[in-house]
Amino acid sequence: MKLKFYNITELSEQQYEKYYQKVSPSCRERADRFRQKADAYRHVMGEVLLFSCMEEVLGKVPVDKIERNEYGKPYVKGSDDFFFNISHSGDYVVVVCHNEPVGVDIQEMRTISPAMVKKIFTKEEVTYLASLSEKERERHKIMLWSMKESYIKYLGLGLSREMDTFFVDAKRGKAVDMKDCPPKEAEIFVTLWKENYYLSICTKNPWDQDEIRRQMGI
Ligand code: COA
Ligand code: MG
């Protein structure tokens, strides 16, 4: 597994223009549609990081093979050993590539309204949150949110997947999918990062977490 990240506050307008010329036409098109400059920066830098991963792992950048599934997840068409996923939040863009399907989510700290809590969390997750101190609980809501997102992004199903059909077992670092009988599980690595973010990576099988910590500089 390879992880790359970028802080968009380090990007000057001039550098952005250079990167913009290097990404795919569809990436440029999407970037042009954003009203906020920061959104365009995050989107373009996601593809820049992806290209860099491809260069290192595949020795080439197969731009014409990058497609999106019906829910928007980008993937390399025809590849059965190169998978990737992109996430951005706040100042950061993260790309993870792996030899099996992967989902990544980075989430900046924020408060989650009671209505959102109701919408997002299952009874198992609510029980877990209730076992924590109030201070811990607020952080762990974001942690669970990020973990859940990474699972949805691993599946590639986006908003079509109902939040109450699976739960995250934070203590074991697993997603437990109740749509399957017996429930199917996936691995989720999660860490507090850069003080103000949670970063989660979801895969089917375990992998070397020490190596990823090293790549993240933690
Ligand atoms: N599956 C996996 N990855 C996807 C995807 C999908 N269906 N659709 C898009 N992506 C990739 C793209 O690369 C996208 O970046 P890009 O357009 O710049 O290339 C990137 O994921 C966006 O991820 P992230 O930055 O983490 O955004 P997000 O967390 O706002 O949204 C979605 C992620 C779009 C995949 C989707 O899950 C979503 O909208 N989720 C919000 C649902 C919700 O209510 N969650 C509550 C908490 S669980
Ligand atoms: Mg996200």
mmCIF file of C-alpha atoms and ligand atoms in Angstrom:
data_model
loop_
_atom_site.group_PDB
_atom_site.id
_atom_site.type_symbol
_atom_site.label_atom_id
_atom_site.label_comp_id
_atom_site.label_asym_id
_atom_site.label_seq_id
_atom_site.Cartn_x
_atom_site.Cartn_y
_atom_site.Cartn_z
ATOM 1 C CA MET A 1 0.000 0.000 0.000
ATOM 2 C CA LYS A 2 1.144 3.489 -0.830
ATOM 3 C CA LEU A 3 -0.175 6.732 0.644
ATOM 4 C CA LYS A 4 0.475 10.257 -0.549
ATOM 5 C CA PHE A 5 -0.850 13.495 0.843
ATOM 6 C CA TYR A 6 -0.681 17.178 0.068
ATOM 7 C CA ASN A 7 -1.503 20.361 1.969
ATOM 8 C CA ILE A 8 -3.201 22.747 -0.451
ATOM 9 C CA THR A 9 -2.225 25.816 1.586
ATOM 10 C CA GLU A 10 1.285 25.181 0.229
ATOM 11 C CA LEU A 11 0.103 25.540 -3.358
ATOM 12 C CA SER A 12 0.689 28.874 -5.109
ATOM 13 C CA GLU A 13 -1.524 29.981 -7.982
ATOM 14 C CA GLN A 14 1.411 29.596 -10.369
ATOM 15 C CA GLN A 15 2.104 26.041 -9.223
ATOM 16 C CA TYR A 16 -1.584 25.249 -9.582
ATOM 17 C CA GLU A 17 -1.570 26.450 -13.192
ATOM 18 C CA LYS A 18 1.334 24.110 -13.922
ATOM 19 C CA TYR A 19 -0.360 21.109 -12.332
ATOM 20 C CA TYR A 20 -3.638 21.999 -14.050
ATOM 21 C CA GLN A 21 -1.937 21.546 -17.424
ATOM 22 C CA LYS A 22 -0.714 18.083 -16.444
ATOM 23 C CA VAL A 23 -3.981 16.487 -15.313
ATOM 24 C CA SER A 24 -6.580 14.813 -17.529
ATOM 25 C CA PRO A 25 -9.115 16.858 -19.550
ATOM 26 C CA SER A 26 -11.975 15.521 -17.378
ATOM 27 C CA CYS A 27 -10.162 16.606 -14.218
ATOM 28 C CA ARG A 28 -9.659 20.106 -15.683
ATOM 29 C CA GLU A 29 -13.310 20.227 -16.653
ATOM 30 C CA ARG A 30 -14.435 19.323 -13.135
ATOM 31 C CA ALA A 31 -11.982 21.777 -11.600
ATOM 32 C CA ASP A 32 -13.401 24.558 -13.784
ATOM 33 C CA ARG A 33 -16.885 23.895 -12.469
ATOM 34 C CA PHE A 34 -15.999 24.624 -8.819
ATOM 35 C CA ARG A 35 -16.804 28.096 -7.539
ATOM 36 C CA GLN A 36 -14.280 27.895 -4.708
ATOM 37 C CA LYS A 37 -10.624 27.865 -5.615
ATOM 38 C CA ALA A 38 -9.877 25.469 -2.735
ATOM 39 C CA ASP A 39 -12.251 22.857 -4.214
ATOM 40 C CA ALA A 40 -10.488 23.036 -7.573
ATOM 41 C CA TYR A 41 -7.104 22.769 -5.822
ATOM 42 C CA ARG A 42 -8.180 19.684 -3.868
ATOM 43 C CA HIS A 43 -9.589 18.010 -6.973
ATOM 44 C CA VAL A 44 -6.578 18.686 -9.195
ATOM 45 C CA MET A 45 -4.052 17.730 -6.503
ATOM 46 C CA GLY A 46 -5.894 14.429 -6.001
ATOM 47 C CA GLU A 47 -5.162 13.487 -9.591
ATOM 48 C CA VAL A 48 -1.598 14.802 -9.346
ATOM 49 C CA LEU A 49 -0.966 12.531 -6.348
ATOM 50 C CA LEU A 50 -2.630 9.643 -8.163
ATOM 51 C CA PHE A 51 -0.372 10.138 -11.203
ATOM 52 C CA SER A 52 2.638 10.122 -8.907
ATOM 53 C CA CYS A 53 1.500 6.820 -7.313
ATOM 54 C CA MET A 54 0.936 5.328 -10.770
ATOM 55 C CA GLU A 55 4.338 6.420 -11.934
ATOM 56 C CA GLU A 56 5.981 4.744 -8.924
ATOM 57 C CA VAL A 57 3.918 1.542 -8.864
ATOM 58 C CA LEU A 58 3.092 0.951 -12.529
ATOM 59 C CA GLY A 59 5.933 2.865 -14.164
ATOM 60 C CA LYS A 60 3.360 4.659 -16.328
ATOM 61 C CA VAL A 61 0.209 6.767 -16.075
ATOM 62 C CA PRO A 62 -2.655 5.093 -17.961
ATOM 63 C CA VAL A 63 -4.838 8.232 -18.088
ATOM 64 C CA ASP A 64 -7.142 6.874 -20.778
ATOM 65 C CA LYS A 65 -7.994 3.888 -18.554
ATOM 66 C CA ILE A 66 -9.216 5.934 -15.583
ATOM 67 C CA GLU A 67 -12.988 5.676 -15.428
ATOM 68 C CA ARG A 68 -15.688 6.261 -12.815
ATOM 69 C CA ASN A 69 -18.275 3.681 -11.780
ATOM 70 C CA GLU A 70 -21.964 4.599 -11.721
ATOM 71 C CA TYR A 71 -21.577 6.023 -8.188
ATOM 72 C CA GLY A 72 -18.565 8.159 -9.067
ATOM 73 C CA LYS A 73 -15.697 6.000 -7.769
ATOM 74 C CA PRO A 74 -12.683 6.356 -10.035
ATOM 75 C CA TYR A 75 -10.777 3.180 -10.979
ATOM 76 C CA VAL A 76 -8.364 1.846 -13.569
ATOM 77 C CA LYS A 77 -10.291 -0.111 -16.170
ATOM 78 C CA GLY A 78 -9.099 -3.680 -16.658
ATOM 79 C CA SER A 79 -6.665 -3.641 -13.735
ATOM 80 C CA ASP A 80 -6.859 -6.415 -11.148
ATOM 81 C CA ASP A 81 -3.878 -5.394 -9.029
ATOM 82 C CA PHE A 82 -3.874 -1.595 -8.927
ATOM 83 C CA PHE A 83 -6.638 0.093 -6.965
ATOM 84 C CA PHE A 84 -6.800 3.560 -5.503
ATOM 85 C CA ASN A 85 -9.024 6.025 -3.732
ATOM 86 C CA ILE A 86 -8.874 9.761 -3.090
ATOM 87 C CA SER A 87 -10.189 11.904 -0.241
ATOM 88 C CA HIS A 88 -10.011 15.572 0.683
ATOM 89 C CA SER A 89 -11.037 17.619 3.656
ATOM 90 C CA GLY A 90 -9.919 21.032 4.873
ATOM 91 C CA ASP A 91 -6.310 21.616 3.856
ATOM 92 C CA TYR A 92 -5.542 18.026 2.906
ATOM 93 C CA VAL A 93 -5.782 15.731 -0.073
ATOM 94 C CA VAL A 94 -4.920 12.048 0.392
ATOM 95 C CA VAL A 95 -4.488 9.285 -2.163
ATOM 96 C CA VAL A 96 -4.044 5.624 -1.295
ATOM 97 C CA CYS A 97 -3.194 2.931 -3.810
ATOM 98 C CA HIS A 98 -3.170 -0.766 -3.090
ATOM 99 C CA ASN A 99 -3.163 -4.174 -4.763
ATOM 100 C CA GLU A 100 -6.792 -4.771 -3.768
ATOM 101 C CA PRO A 101 -9.873 -2.523 -3.573
ATOM 102 C CA VAL A 102 -9.451 0.293 -1.078
ATOM 103 C CA GLY A 103 -11.390 3.208 0.366
ATOM 104 C CA VAL A 104 -9.875 6.222 2.095
ATOM 105 C CA ASP A 105 -11.489 9.046 3.988
ATOM 106 C CA ILE A 106 -9.986 12.078 5.638
ATOM 107 C CA GLN A 107 -12.269 14.185 7.771
ATOM 108 C CA GLU A 108 -11.527 17.458 9.503
ATOM 109 C CA MET A 109 -12.945 17.873 13.010
ATOM 110 C CA ARG A 110 -16.362 19.467 13.094
ATOM 111 C CA THR A 111 -19.455 19.187 15.208
ATOM 112 C CA ILE A 112 -22.106 16.724 14.165
ATOM 113 C CA SER A 113 -25.690 17.768 14.803
ATOM 114 C CA PRO A 114 -28.057 15.427 16.687
ATOM 115 C CA ALA A 115 -30.039 15.031 13.440
ATOM 116 C CA MET A 116 -26.890 13.827 11.665
ATOM 117 C CA VAL A 117 -26.083 11.476 14.547
ATOM 118 C CA LYS A 118 -29.513 9.938 14.128
ATOM 119 C CA LYS A 119 -29.045 9.597 10.391
ATOM 120 C CA ILE A 120 -25.526 8.204 10.414
ATOM 121 C CA PHE A 121 -25.070 5.933 13.428
ATOM 122 C CA THR A 122 -26.496 2.492 14.194
ATOM 123 C CA LYS A 123 -27.453 1.271 17.658
ATOM 124 C CA GLU A 124 -24.079 -0.492 17.999
ATOM 125 C CA GLU A 125 -22.263 2.773 17.297
ATOM 126 C CA VAL A 126 -24.540 4.776 19.601
ATOM 127 C CA THR A 127 -23.779 2.252 22.387
ATOM 128 C CA TYR A 128 -20.059 2.650 21.746
ATOM 129 C CA LEU A 129 -20.308 6.468 21.842
ATOM 130 C CA ALA A 130 -22.368 6.334 25.051
ATOM 131 C CA SER A 131 -19.556 4.392 26.764
ATOM 132 C CA LEU A 132 -17.139 7.342 26.298
ATOM 133 C CA SER A 133 -16.623 10.533 28.267
ATOM 134 C CA GLU A 134 -18.347 13.570 26.787
ATOM 135 C CA LYS A 135 -15.064 15.031 25.547
ATOM 136 C CA GLU A 136 -14.012 11.801 23.893
ATOM 137 C CA ARG A 137 -17.462 11.295 22.427
ATOM 138 C CA GLU A 138 -17.323 14.367 20.182
ATOM 139 C CA ARG A 139 -14.023 13.275 18.652
ATOM 140 C CA HIS A 140 -15.107 9.699 18.264
ATOM 141 C CA LYS A 141 -18.207 10.760 16.352
ATOM 142 C CA ILE A 142 -15.865 12.122 13.697
ATOM 143 C CA MET A 143 -13.696 9.031 13.930
ATOM 144 C CA LEU A 144 -16.682 6.716 13.352
ATOM 145 C CA TRP A 145 -17.942 8.943 10.565
ATOM 146 C CA SER A 146 -14.593 8.771 8.806
ATOM 147 C CA MET A 147 -14.421 4.993 9.307
ATOM 148 C CA LYS A 148 -17.922 4.573 7.879
ATOM 149 C CA GLU A 149 -17.067 6.743 4.899
ATOM 150 C CA SER A 150 -13.945 4.701 4.192
ATOM 151 C CA TYR A 151 -16.078 1.547 4.075
ATOM 152 C CA ILE A 152 -18.621 3.125 1.710
ATOM 153 C CA LYS A 153 -15.760 4.356 -0.430
ATOM 154 C CA TYR A 154 -14.140 0.904 -0.393
ATOM 155 C CA LEU A 155 -17.397 -0.540 -1.699
ATOM 156 C CA GLY A 156 -17.674 2.342 -4.169
ATOM 157 C CA LEU A 157 -21.389 2.707 -3.609
ATOM 158 C CA GLY A 158 -21.519 6.315 -2.390
ATOM 159 C CA LEU A 159 -24.791 7.635 -1.032
ATOM 160 C CA SER A 160 -26.742 4.705 -2.476
ATOM 161 C CA ARG A 161 -25.618 2.610 0.508
ATOM 162 C CA GLU A 162 -27.829 3.144 3.573
ATOM 163 C CA MET A 163 -25.864 4.051 6.673
ATOM 164 C CA ASP A 164 -27.868 1.707 8.905
ATOM 165 C CA THR A 165 -27.023 -1.449 6.963
ATOM 166 C CA PHE A 166 -23.529 -1.722 8.417
ATOM 167 C CA PHE A 167 -21.705 -0.591 11.516
ATOM 168 C CA VAL A 168 -18.171 0.113 12.540
ATOM 169 C CA ASP A 169 -16.648 -1.819 15.417
ATOM 170 C CA ALA A 170 -14.099 0.777 16.506
ATOM 171 C CA LYS A 171 -12.399 -1.451 19.068
ATOM 172 C CA ARG A 172 -11.670 -4.186 16.526
ATOM 173 C CA GLY A 173 -11.096 -1.832 13.582
ATOM 174 C CA LYS A 174 -13.747 -3.510 11.429
ATOM 175 C CA ALA A 175 -16.766 -2.676 9.347
ATOM 176 C CA VAL A 176 -19.518 -5.246 9.925
ATOM 177 C CA ASP A 177 -21.966 -5.490 7.059
ATOM 178 C CA MET A 178 -25.400 -6.709 8.047
ATOM 179 C CA LYS A 179 -26.572 -6.937 4.447
ATOM 180 C CA ASP A 180 -24.771 -10.264 4.316
ATOM 181 C CA CYS A 181 -25.639 -13.316 6.340
ATOM 182 C CA PRO A 182 -23.437 -14.128 8.194
ATOM 183 C CA PRO A 183 -22.253 -10.474 8.297
ATOM 184 C CA LYS A 184 -19.210 -9.758 6.132
ATOM 185 C CA GLU A 185 -16.307 -7.856 7.683
ATOM 186 C CA ALA A 186 -13.702 -5.464 6.305
ATOM 187 C CA GLU A 187 -10.557 -4.014 7.889
ATOM 188 C CA ILE A 188 -10.417 -0.348 8.842
ATOM 189 C CA PHE A 189 -7.246 1.416 9.905
ATOM 190 C CA VAL A 190 -7.964 4.752 11.577
ATOM 191 C CA THR A 191 -5.744 7.406 13.060
ATOM 192 C CA LEU A 192 -5.966 10.924 14.394
ATOM 193 C CA TRP A 193 -3.784 12.955 12.060
ATOM 194 C CA LYS A 194 -2.326 16.462 11.912
ATOM 195 C CA GLU A 195 -4.146 17.149 15.204
ATOM 196 C CA ASN A 196 -7.411 18.053 13.576
ATOM 197 C CA TYR A 197 -8.235 15.219 11.196
ATOM 198 C CA TYR A 198 -9.180 11.566 11.250
ATOM 199 C CA LEU A 199 -7.921 9.404 8.444
ATOM 200 C CA SER A 200 -9.387 5.959 7.725
ATOM 201 C CA ILE A 201 -8.386 3.316 5.216
ATOM 202 C CA CYS A 202 -10.628 0.357 4.458
ATOM 203 C CA THR A 203 -9.662 -2.892 2.715
ATOM 204 C CA LYS A 204 -10.873 -6.466 2.708
ATOM 205 C CA ASN A 205 -7.706 -7.958 4.173
ATOM 206 C CA PRO A 206 -5.179 -6.769 6.781
ATOM 207 C CA TRP A 207 -1.938 -5.120 5.596
ATOM 208 C CA ASP A 208 1.214 -3.570 7.030
ATOM 209 C CA GLN A 209 0.024 -0.646 9.145
ATOM 210 C CA ASP A 210 3.526 0.273 10.373
ATOM 211 C CA GLU A 211 4.554 0.922 6.801
ATOM 212 C CA ILE A 212 1.612 3.267 6.244
ATOM 213 C CA ARG A 213 2.341 5.119 9.501
ATOM 214 C CA ARG A 214 5.856 5.656 8.215
ATOM 215 C CA GLN A 215 4.533 7.029 4.922
ATOM 216 C CA MET A 216 2.253 9.370 6.880
ATOM 217 C CA GLY A 217 5.136 10.558 9.020
ATOM 218 C CA ILE A 218 3.565 9.427 12.316
HETATM 219 N N1 COA B 1 -16.826 5.562 -3.976
HETATM 220 C C1 COA B 1 -15.552 5.789 -3.641
HETATM 221 N N2 COA B 1 -14.875 6.930 -3.946
HETATM 222 C C2 COA B 1 -15.554 7.866 -4.612
HETATM 223 C C3 COA B 1 -16.905 7.717 -4.982
HETATM 224 C C4 COA B 1 -17.540 6.493 -4.631
HETATM 225 N N3 COA B 1 -18.804 6.232 -4.958
HETATM 226 N N4 COA B 1 -17.322 8.833 -5.617
HETATM 227 C C5 COA B 1 -16.258 9.664 -5.655
HETATM 228 N N5 COA B 1 -15.185 9.076 -5.063
HETATM 229 C C6 COA B 1 -13.829 9.573 -4.879
HETATM 230 C C7 COA B 1 -13.442 10.669 -5.842
HETATM 231 O O1 COA B 1 -12.090 10.488 -6.177
HETATM 232 C C8 COA B 1 -13.670 11.933 -5.056
HETATM 233 O O2 COA B 1 -12.720 12.939 -5.300
HETATM 234 P P1 COA B 1 -12.581 13.664 -6.713
HETATM 235 O O3 COA B 1 -13.957 13.869 -7.235
HETATM 236 O O4 COA B 1 -11.840 14.918 -6.419
HETATM 237 O O5 COA B 1 -11.783 12.723 -7.565
HETATM 238 C C9 COA B 1 -13.438 11.497 -3.632
HETATM 239 O O6 COA B 1 -13.788 10.120 -3.570
HETATM 240 C C10 COA B 1 -14.269 12.290 -2.656
HETATM 241 O O7 COA B 1 -14.122 11.745 -1.386
HETATM 242 P P2 COA B 1 -14.124 12.668 -0.084
HETATM 243 O O8 COA B 1 -13.228 13.810 -0.310
HETATM 244 O O9 COA B 1 -13.833 11.813 1.073
HETATM 245 O O10 COA B 1 -15.592 13.266 -0.101
HETATM 246 P P3 COA B 1 -16.897 13.009 0.762
HETATM 247 O O11 COA B 1 -16.517 12.349 2.045
HETATM 248 O O12 COA B 1 -17.634 14.264 0.819
HETATM 249 O O13 COA B 1 -17.795 12.078 -0.160
HETATM 250 C C11 COA B 1 -18.572 10.216 -1.422
HETATM 251 C C12 COA B 1 -17.536 10.802 -0.445
HETATM 252 C C13 COA B 1 -18.828 11.115 -2.583
HETATM 253 C C14 COA B 1 -17.966 8.966 -1.966
HETATM 254 C C15 COA B 1 -19.869 9.804 -0.762
HETATM 255 O O14 COA B 1 -19.616 8.721 0.100
HETATM 256 C C16 COA B 1 -20.624 10.835 -0.004
HETATM 257 O O15 COA B 1 -21.182 11.767 -0.554
HETATM 258 N N6 COA B 1 -20.683 10.646 1.264
HETATM 259 C C17 COA B 1 -21.365 11.446 2.212
HETATM 260 C C18 COA B 1 -22.424 10.541 2.793
HETATM 261 C C19 COA B 1 -22.815 10.818 4.174
HETATM 262 O O16 COA B 1 -23.860 11.353 4.459
HETATM 263 N N7 COA B 1 -21.984 10.392 5.093
HETATM 264 C C20 COA B 1 -22.271 10.516 6.453
HETATM 265 C C21 COA B 1 -21.205 9.910 7.321
HETATM 266 S S1 COA B 1 -20.920 8.168 7.149
HETATM 267 MG MG MG B 2 -14.886 12.368 3.108
#
